Amino acid sequence: GQSLEQPSEVTAVEGAIVQINCTYQTSGFYGLSWYQQHDGGAPTFLSYNALDGLEETGRFSSFLSRSDSYGYLLLQELQMKDSASYFCAVRASGGYNKLIFGAGTRLAVHP
Amino acid sequence: DADVTQTPRNRITKTGKRIMLECSQTKGHDRMYWYRQDPGLGLRLIYYSFDVKDINKGEISDGYSVSRQAQAKFSLSLESAIPNQTALYFCATSDRTGREQYFGPGTRLTVT
């Protein structure tokens, strides 16, 4: 089967750093994506890792270790507007670019 | 104007009714997808289409059907709605790399 695991909730304060982990088990693997979804909104793309290592985009970074079937999203200098749900998603091989989503991590940023 | 639009945005219907959700995109993408989102379950793929002539079932296609009327339009139908189809439905598009998917604003469907 195919599955992704990520924490259901994370809490942090403004200005802090938070890491959201994602472990996956899939039959074949092309890459790991991260999406952000605010309450009542649509998911929006944050990052994509196909190779091992760290990808940085502003305050957000994403890491992948293919050998460990593990990745994480790192959010720095947290702001209140970062309060949202974050989903990891695996692009699995043989799947016509299908994405398999995790259940999501709800991040609450407090003053 | 939004790149991916969905109509209606909200719909309440009764058990047994036929419902169609519509999706249009102006991104020029070949690939379109329908997802369902339930609390605590993330997004689950219902159907996806690579082009007008290529439609494929996703994880949870039972009880749903789709139509790709044109490159820009992809509709999802519930032939006979049931209460456990109450959910938030998203349409998405991507280019051929599939690296990034662009989501519509969603349709909140309630089946009573």
PDB file of C-alpha atoms in Angstrom:
ATOM      1  CA  GLY A   1       0.000   0.000   0.000  1.00  0.00           C
ATOM      2  CA  GLN A   2       0.907   3.642  -0.119  1.00  0.00           C
ATOM      3  CA  SER A   3       0.885   5.864   2.923  1.00  0.00           C
ATOM      4  CA  LEU A   4       2.242   9.122   4.251  1.00  0.00           C
ATOM      5  CA  GLU A   5       2.567  10.084   7.891  1.00  0.00           C
ATOM      6  CA  GLN A   6       2.826  13.585   9.297  1.00  0.00           C
ATOM      7  CA  PRO A   7       1.936  15.049  12.692  1.00  0.00           C
ATOM      8  CA  SER A   8      -1.653  16.193  13.011  1.00  0.00           C
ATOM      9  CA  GLU A   9      -0.898  19.425  14.881  1.00  0.00           C
ATOM     10  CA  VAL A  10       2.028  21.691  15.648  1.00  0.00           C
ATOM     11  CA  THR A  11       2.046  24.844  17.753  1.00  0.00           C
ATOM     12  CA  ALA A  12       4.692  27.586  17.732  1.00  0.00           C
ATOM     13  CA  VAL A  13       5.172  31.251  18.537  1.00  0.00           C
ATOM     14  CA  GLU A  14       5.832  34.142  16.193  1.00  0.00           C
ATOM     15  CA  GLY A  15       9.439  34.432  15.140  1.00  0.00           C
ATOM     16  CA  ALA A  16      10.232  30.812  15.948  1.00  0.00           C
ATOM     17  CA  ILE A  17      11.284  27.965  13.644  1.00  0.00           C
ATOM     18  CA  VAL A  18       9.126  24.895  13.141  1.00  0.00           C
ATOM     19  CA  GLN A  19       9.789  21.642  11.317  1.00  0.00           C
ATOM     20  CA  ILE A  20       6.995  19.457   9.939  1.00  0.00           C
ATOM     21  CA  ASN A  21       8.083  15.916   9.205  1.00  0.00           C
ATOM     22  CA  CYS A  22       6.710  13.523   6.633  1.00  0.00           C
ATOM     23  CA  THR A  23       7.515   9.852   6.200  1.00  0.00           C
ATOM     24  CA  TYR A  24       6.188   7.931   3.244  1.00  0.00           C
ATOM     25  CA  GLN A  25       5.781   4.427   1.966  1.00  0.00           C
ATOM     26  CA  THR A  26       5.000   4.169  -1.725  1.00  0.00           C
ATOM     27  CA  SER A  27       5.507   1.817  -4.615  1.00  0.00           C
ATOM     28  CA  GLY A  28       7.901   3.900  -6.648  1.00  0.00           C
ATOM     29  CA  PHE A  29       8.811   7.510  -6.064  1.00  0.00           C
ATOM     30  CA  TYR A  30       9.364  10.591  -8.198  1.00  0.00           C
ATOM     31  CA  GLY A  31       9.317  13.371  -5.650  1.00  0.00           C
ATOM     32  CA  LEU A  32       7.886  14.959  -2.515  1.00  0.00           C
ATOM     33  CA  SER A  33       5.764  18.103  -2.588  1.00  0.00           C
ATOM     34  CA  TRP A  34       4.458  20.423   0.085  1.00  0.00           C
ATOM     35  CA  TYR A  35       1.196  22.374  -0.057  1.00  0.00           C
ATOM     36  CA  GLN A  36      -0.241  25.032   2.239  1.00  0.00           C
ATOM     37  CA  GLN A  37      -3.956  25.437   2.873  1.00  0.00           C
ATOM     38  CA  HIS A  38      -5.524  28.212   4.900  1.00  0.00           C
ATOM     39  CA  ASP A  39      -8.936  27.621   6.448  1.00  0.00           C
ATOM     40  CA  GLY A  40     -11.582  27.930   3.754  1.00  0.00           C
ATOM     41  CA  GLY A  41      -8.988  28.163   1.019  1.00  0.00           C
ATOM     42  CA  ALA A  42      -7.483  26.007  -1.673  1.00  0.00           C
ATOM     43  CA  PRO A  43      -4.181  24.169  -1.347  1.00  0.00           C
ATOM     44  CA  THR A  44      -1.280  26.131  -2.797  1.00  0.00           C
ATOM     45  CA  PHE A  45       2.059  24.736  -3.863  1.00  0.00           C
ATOM     46  CA  LEU A  46       5.090  25.463  -1.677  1.00  0.00           C
ATOM     47  CA  SER A  47       7.929  23.224  -2.795  1.00  0.00           C
ATOM     48  CA  TYR A  48       9.013  20.080  -4.582  1.00  0.00           C
ATOM     49  CA  ASN A  49      12.011  17.823  -3.936  1.00  0.00           C
ATOM     50  CA  ALA A  50      13.010  15.142  -6.393  1.00  0.00           C
ATOM     51  CA  LEU A  51      16.578  14.697  -5.171  1.00  0.00           C
ATOM     52  CA  ASP A  52      18.120  14.386  -1.726  1.00  0.00           C
ATOM     53  CA  GLY A  53      18.933  17.611   0.001  1.00  0.00           C
ATOM     54  CA  LEU A  54      17.563  20.947   1.025  1.00  0.00           C
ATOM     55  CA  GLU A  55      15.605  23.351  -1.175  1.00  0.00           C
ATOM     56  CA  GLU A  56      15.203  26.883   0.121  1.00  0.00           C
ATOM     57  CA  THR A  57      12.535  29.362  -0.904  1.00  0.00           C
ATOM     58  CA  GLY A  58      12.531  32.441   1.272  1.00  0.00           C
ATOM     59  CA  ARG A  59      11.461  31.598   4.809  1.00  0.00           C
ATOM     60  CA  PHE A  60      10.469  28.075   3.790  1.00  0.00           C
ATOM     61  CA  SER A  61      12.826  25.168   3.146  1.00  0.00           C
ATOM     62  CA  SER A  62      12.111  21.571   2.253  1.00  0.00           C
ATOM     63  CA  PHE A  63      14.335  18.559   2.718  1.00  0.00           C
ATOM     64  CA  LEU A  64      14.285  15.064   1.257  1.00  0.00           C
ATOM     65  CA  SER A  65      16.098  11.849   2.066  1.00  0.00           C
ATOM     66  CA  ARG A  66      15.086   9.201  -0.427  1.00  0.00           C
ATOM     67  CA  SER A  67      17.005   6.458   1.368  1.00  0.00           C
ATOM     68  CA  ASP A  68      15.050   7.149   4.561  1.00  0.00           C
ATOM     69  CA  SER A  69      11.708   7.800   2.790  1.00  0.00           C
ATOM     70  CA  TYR A  70      11.582  11.009   4.785  1.00  0.00           C
ATOM     71  CA  GLY A  71      11.230  14.684   4.244  1.00  0.00           C
ATOM     72  CA  TYR A  72      10.431  17.819   6.164  1.00  0.00           C
ATOM     73  CA  LEU A  73       9.227  21.354   5.711  1.00  0.00           C
ATOM     74  CA  LEU A  74      11.066  24.009   7.709  1.00  0.00           C
ATOM     75  CA  LEU A  75       9.376  27.310   8.371  1.00  0.00           C
ATOM     76  CA  GLN A  76      11.536  30.103   9.761  1.00  0.00           C
ATOM     77  CA  GLU A  77      10.691  33.486  11.265  1.00  0.00           C
ATOM     78  CA  LEU A  78       7.132  32.344  11.781  1.00  0.00           C
ATOM     79  CA  GLN A  79       4.364  34.863  11.198  1.00  0.00           C
ATOM     80  CA  MET A  80       0.720  34.734  12.220  1.00  0.00           C
ATOM     81  CA  LYS A  81      -0.226  34.327   8.557  1.00  0.00           C
ATOM     82  CA  ASP A  82       1.649  31.006   8.516  1.00  0.00           C
ATOM     83  CA  SER A  83      -1.158  29.481  10.586  1.00  0.00           C
ATOM     84  CA  ALA A  84      -2.566  26.939   8.153  1.00  0.00           C
ATOM     85  CA  SER A  85      -2.584  23.259   7.295  1.00  0.00           C
ATOM     86  CA  TYR A  86       0.453  21.833   5.544  1.00  0.00           C
ATOM     87  CA  PHE A  87       0.265  18.718   3.397  1.00  0.00           C
ATOM     88  CA  CYS A  88       3.067  16.567   2.119  1.00  0.00           C
ATOM     89  CA  ALA A  89       2.341  14.722  -1.109  1.00  0.00           C
ATOM     90  CA  VAL A  90       4.249  12.044  -2.947  1.00  0.00           C
ATOM     91  CA  ARG A  91       4.425  11.867  -6.696  1.00  0.00           C
ATOM     92  CA  ALA A  92       4.547   8.120  -7.166  1.00  0.00           C
ATOM     93  CA  SER A  93       5.834   6.349 -10.231  1.00  0.00           C
ATOM     94  CA  GLY A  94       3.417   4.567 -12.532  1.00  0.00           C
ATOM     95  CA  GLY A  95       0.829   7.092 -11.503  1.00  0.00           C
ATOM     96  CA  TYR A  96       0.473   9.548 -14.384  1.00  0.00           C
ATOM     97  CA  ASN A  97       1.756  12.340 -12.132  1.00  0.00           C
ATOM     98  CA  LYS A  98      -0.785  11.493  -9.484  1.00  0.00           C
ATOM     99  CA  LEU A  99      -0.166  12.941  -6.060  1.00  0.00           C
ATOM    100  CA  ILE A 100      -0.829  10.971  -2.899  1.00  0.00           C
ATOM    101  CA  PHE A 101      -1.477  13.371  -0.028  1.00  0.00           C
ATOM    102  CA  GLY A 102      -0.814  13.018   3.662  1.00  0.00           C
ATOM    103  CA  ALA A 103      -3.588  13.878   6.116  1.00  0.00           C
ATOM    104  CA  GLY A 104      -2.077  17.280   6.837  1.00  0.00           C
ATOM    105  CA  THR A 105      -0.463  19.092   9.764  1.00  0.00           C
ATOM    106  CA  ARG A 106      -2.326  21.972  11.308  1.00  0.00           C
ATOM    107  CA  LEU A 107       0.103  24.698  12.354  1.00  0.00           C
ATOM    108  CA  ALA A 108      -1.028  27.258  14.906  1.00  0.00           C
ATOM    109  CA  VAL A 109       1.221  30.302  15.350  1.00  0.00           C
ATOM    110  CA  HIS A 110       0.682  32.288  18.546  1.00  0.00           C
ATOM    111  CA  PRO A 111       1.879  35.800  19.466  1.00  0.00           C
TER     112      PRO A 111
ATOM    113  CA  ASP B   1      -9.487  36.363 -13.059  1.00  0.00           C
ATOM    114  CA  ALA B   2      -8.744  33.096 -11.331  1.00  0.00           C
ATOM    115  CA  ASP B   3      -6.847  30.489 -13.328  1.00  0.00           C
ATOM    116  CA  VAL B   4      -8.997  27.586 -12.065  1.00  0.00           C
ATOM    117  CA  THR B   5     -12.667  28.170 -11.342  1.00  0.00           C
ATOM    118  CA  GLN B   6     -15.288  25.876  -9.878  1.00  0.00           C
ATOM    119  CA  THR B   7     -19.071  26.141  -9.881  1.00  0.00           C
ATOM    120  CA  PRO B   8     -21.049  26.053  -7.729  1.00  0.00           C
ATOM    121  CA  ARG B   9     -19.057  27.103  -4.663  1.00  0.00           C
ATOM    122  CA  ASN B  10     -21.650  25.692  -2.291  1.00  0.00           C
ATOM    123  CA  ARG B  11     -24.434  23.207  -2.853  1.00  0.00           C
ATOM    124  CA  ILE B  12     -26.948  21.507  -0.623  1.00  0.00           C
ATOM    125  CA  THR B  13     -28.837  18.608  -2.146  1.00  0.00           C
ATOM    126  CA  LYS B  14     -30.926  15.648  -1.115  1.00  0.00           C
ATOM    127  CA  THR B  15     -30.089  11.974  -1.142  1.00  0.00           C
ATOM    128  CA  GLY B  16     -30.679  10.405  -4.552  1.00  0.00           C
ATOM    129  CA  LYS B  17     -30.320  13.597  -6.565  1.00  0.00           C
ATOM    130  CA  ARG B  18     -27.909  13.902  -9.486  1.00  0.00           C
ATOM    131  CA  ILE B  19     -25.332  16.638  -9.051  1.00  0.00           C
ATOM    132  CA  MET B  20     -22.743  18.069 -11.416  1.00  0.00           C
ATOM    133  CA  LEU B  21     -19.731  20.085 -10.297  1.00  0.00           C
ATOM    134  CA  GLU B  22     -17.936  22.041 -12.970  1.00  0.00           C
ATOM    135  CA  CYS B  23     -14.323  23.099 -13.344  1.00  0.00           C
ATOM    136  CA  SER B  24     -12.744  25.426 -15.881  1.00  0.00           C
ATOM    137  CA  GLN B  25      -9.138  26.504 -16.294  1.00  0.00           C
ATOM    138  CA  THR B  26      -7.311  29.144 -18.275  1.00  0.00           C
ATOM    139  CA  LYS B  27      -3.794  27.849 -17.621  1.00  0.00           C
ATOM    140  CA  GLY B  28      -3.659  25.843 -20.835  1.00  0.00           C
ATOM    141  CA  HIS B  29      -2.812  22.668 -18.944  1.00  0.00           C
ATOM    142  CA  ASP B  30      -3.525  19.253 -20.359  1.00  0.00           C
ATOM    143  CA  ARG B  31      -3.960  17.509 -17.025  1.00  0.00           C
ATOM    144  CA  MET B  32      -6.910  17.953 -14.733  1.00  0.00           C
ATOM    145  CA  TYR B  33      -7.881  16.278 -11.473  1.00  0.00           C
ATOM    146  CA  TRP B  34     -10.792  15.987  -9.071  1.00  0.00           C
ATOM    147  CA  TYR B  35     -10.132  15.559  -5.357  1.00  0.00           C
ATOM    148  CA  ARG B  36     -12.289  15.143  -2.322  1.00  0.00           C
ATOM    149  CA  GLN B  37     -11.268  16.536   1.084  1.00  0.00           C
ATOM    150  CA  ASP B  38     -12.664  15.281   4.354  1.00  0.00           C
ATOM    151  CA  PRO B  39     -11.512  16.466   7.793  1.00  0.00           C
ATOM    152  CA  GLY B  40      -8.455  14.525   8.945  1.00  0.00           C
ATOM    153  CA  LEU B  41      -8.100  12.630   5.678  1.00  0.00           C
ATOM    154  CA  GLY B  42      -6.270  15.041   3.435  1.00  0.00           C
ATOM    155  CA  LEU B  43      -7.057  15.090  -0.258  1.00  0.00           C
ATOM    156  CA  ARG B  44      -8.086  11.936  -2.062  1.00  0.00           C
ATOM    157  CA  LEU B  45      -8.068  11.589  -5.831  1.00  0.00           C
ATOM    158  CA  ILE B  46     -11.394  10.759  -7.470  1.00  0.00           C
ATOM    159  CA  TYR B  47     -10.594  10.982 -11.207  1.00  0.00           C
ATOM    160  CA  TYR B  48      -7.877  12.452 -13.377  1.00  0.00           C
ATOM    161  CA  SER B  49      -7.570  13.239 -17.055  1.00  0.00           C
ATOM    162  CA  PHE B  50      -4.502  13.657 -19.214  1.00  0.00           C
ATOM    163  CA  ASP B  51      -6.382  15.043 -22.166  1.00  0.00           C
ATOM    164  CA  VAL B  52      -9.863  15.044 -23.620  1.00  0.00           C
ATOM    165  CA  LYS B  53      -9.627  11.377 -24.604  1.00  0.00           C
ATOM    166  CA  ASP B  54      -7.815  10.086 -21.522  1.00  0.00           C
ATOM    167  CA  ILE B  55      -9.763   9.700 -18.265  1.00  0.00           C
ATOM    168  CA  ASN B  56      -8.675   7.530 -15.363  1.00  0.00           C
ATOM    169  CA  LYS B  57     -10.064   6.448 -12.033  1.00  0.00           C
ATOM    170  CA  GLY B  58      -8.362   7.567  -8.853  1.00  0.00           C
ATOM    171  CA  GLU B  59      -8.474   6.145  -5.339  1.00  0.00           C
ATOM    172  CA  ILE B  60     -12.176   6.686  -4.662  1.00  0.00           C
ATOM    173  CA  SER B  61     -14.094   6.759  -7.956  1.00  0.00           C
ATOM    174  CA  ASP B  62     -17.107   4.671  -6.891  1.00  0.00           C
ATOM    175  CA  GLY B  63     -20.289   6.744  -7.021  1.00  0.00           C
ATOM    176  CA  TYR B  64     -18.706   9.400  -9.242  1.00  0.00           C
ATOM    177  CA  SER B  65     -18.319   9.974 -12.963  1.00  0.00           C
ATOM    178  CA  VAL B  66     -16.529  12.640 -14.979  1.00  0.00           C
ATOM    179  CA  SER B  67     -16.622  14.297 -18.353  1.00  0.00           C
ATOM    180  CA  ARG B  68     -13.794  16.175 -20.083  1.00  0.00           C
ATOM    181  CA  GLN B  69     -15.715  18.376 -22.463  1.00  0.00           C
ATOM    182  CA  ALA B  70     -12.690  20.307 -23.663  1.00  0.00           C
ATOM    183  CA  GLN B  71      -9.100  20.865 -22.651  1.00  0.00           C
ATOM    184  CA  ALA B  72     -10.270  23.601 -20.323  1.00  0.00           C
ATOM    185  CA  LYS B  73     -13.316  21.905 -18.787  1.00  0.00           C
ATOM    186  CA  PHE B  74     -13.624  18.894 -16.497  1.00  0.00           C
ATOM    187  CA  SER B  75     -16.915  18.063 -14.768  1.00  0.00           C
ATOM    188  CA  LEU B  76     -17.597  15.735 -11.862  1.00  0.00           C
ATOM    189  CA  SER B  77     -21.009  14.094 -11.451  1.00  0.00           C
ATOM    190  CA  LEU B  78     -22.615  12.311  -8.564  1.00  0.00           C
ATOM    191  CA  GLU B  79     -25.245  10.131 -10.217  1.00  0.00           C
ATOM    192  CA  SER B  80     -27.224   9.512  -7.046  1.00  0.00           C
ATOM    193  CA  ALA B  81     -25.892  11.533  -4.140  1.00  0.00           C
ATOM    194  CA  ILE B  82     -25.607   9.965  -0.695  1.00  0.00           C
ATOM    195  CA  PRO B  83     -24.842  11.634   2.663  1.00  0.00           C
ATOM    196  CA  ASN B  84     -21.304  10.253   2.926  1.00  0.00           C
ATOM    197  CA  GLN B  85     -20.450  12.216  -0.218  1.00  0.00           C
ATOM    198  CA  THR B  86     -20.743  15.360   1.851  1.00  0.00           C
ATOM    199  CA  ALA B  87     -17.290  16.895   1.503  1.00  0.00           C
ATOM    200  CA  LEU B  88     -15.187  19.674   0.007  1.00  0.00           C
ATOM    201  CA  TYR B  89     -14.372  18.997  -3.642  1.00  0.00           C
ATOM    202  CA  PHE B  90     -11.371  20.473  -5.413  1.00  0.00           C
ATOM    203  CA  CYS B  91     -10.452  20.575  -9.063  1.00  0.00           C
ATOM    204  CA  ALA B  92      -6.777  20.931  -9.959  1.00  0.00           C
ATOM    205  CA  THR B  93      -4.625  21.229 -13.065  1.00  0.00           C
ATOM    206  CA  SER B  94      -0.997  20.633 -13.905  1.00  0.00           C
ATOM    207  CA  ASP B  95       1.326  20.726 -16.858  1.00  0.00           C
ATOM    208  CA  ARG B  96       2.903  17.545 -18.161  1.00  0.00           C
ATOM    209  CA  THR B  97       5.649  17.505 -15.547  1.00  0.00           C
ATOM    210  CA  GLY B  98       3.050  17.288 -12.798  1.00  0.00           C
ATOM    211  CA  ARG B  99       5.523  18.996 -10.496  1.00  0.00           C
ATOM    212  CA  GLU B 100       3.000  21.569  -9.327  1.00  0.00           C
ATOM    213  CA  GLN B 101      -0.764  21.352  -9.196  1.00  0.00           C
ATOM    214  CA  TYR B 102      -2.993  24.428  -9.243  1.00  0.00           C
ATOM    215  CA  PHE B 103      -6.213  24.116  -7.298  1.00  0.00           C
ATOM    216  CA  GLY B 104      -9.572  25.749  -7.762  1.00  0.00           C
ATOM    217  CA  PRO B 105     -11.371  27.405  -4.832  1.00  0.00           C
ATOM    218  CA  GLY B 106     -13.389  24.287  -4.010  1.00  0.00           C
ATOM    219  CA  THR B 107     -17.046  23.312  -3.887  1.00  0.00           C
ATOM    220  CA  ARG B 108     -18.611  22.563  -0.536  1.00  0.00           C
ATOM    221  CA  LEU B 109     -21.249  19.881  -1.097  1.00  0.00           C
ATOM    222  CA  THR B 110     -23.754  18.820   1.526  1.00  0.00           C
ATOM    223  CA  VAL B 111     -26.026  15.826   0.927  1.00  0.00           C
ATOM    224  CA  THR B 112     -28.959  15.601   3.323  1.00  0.00           C
TER     225      THR B 112
END
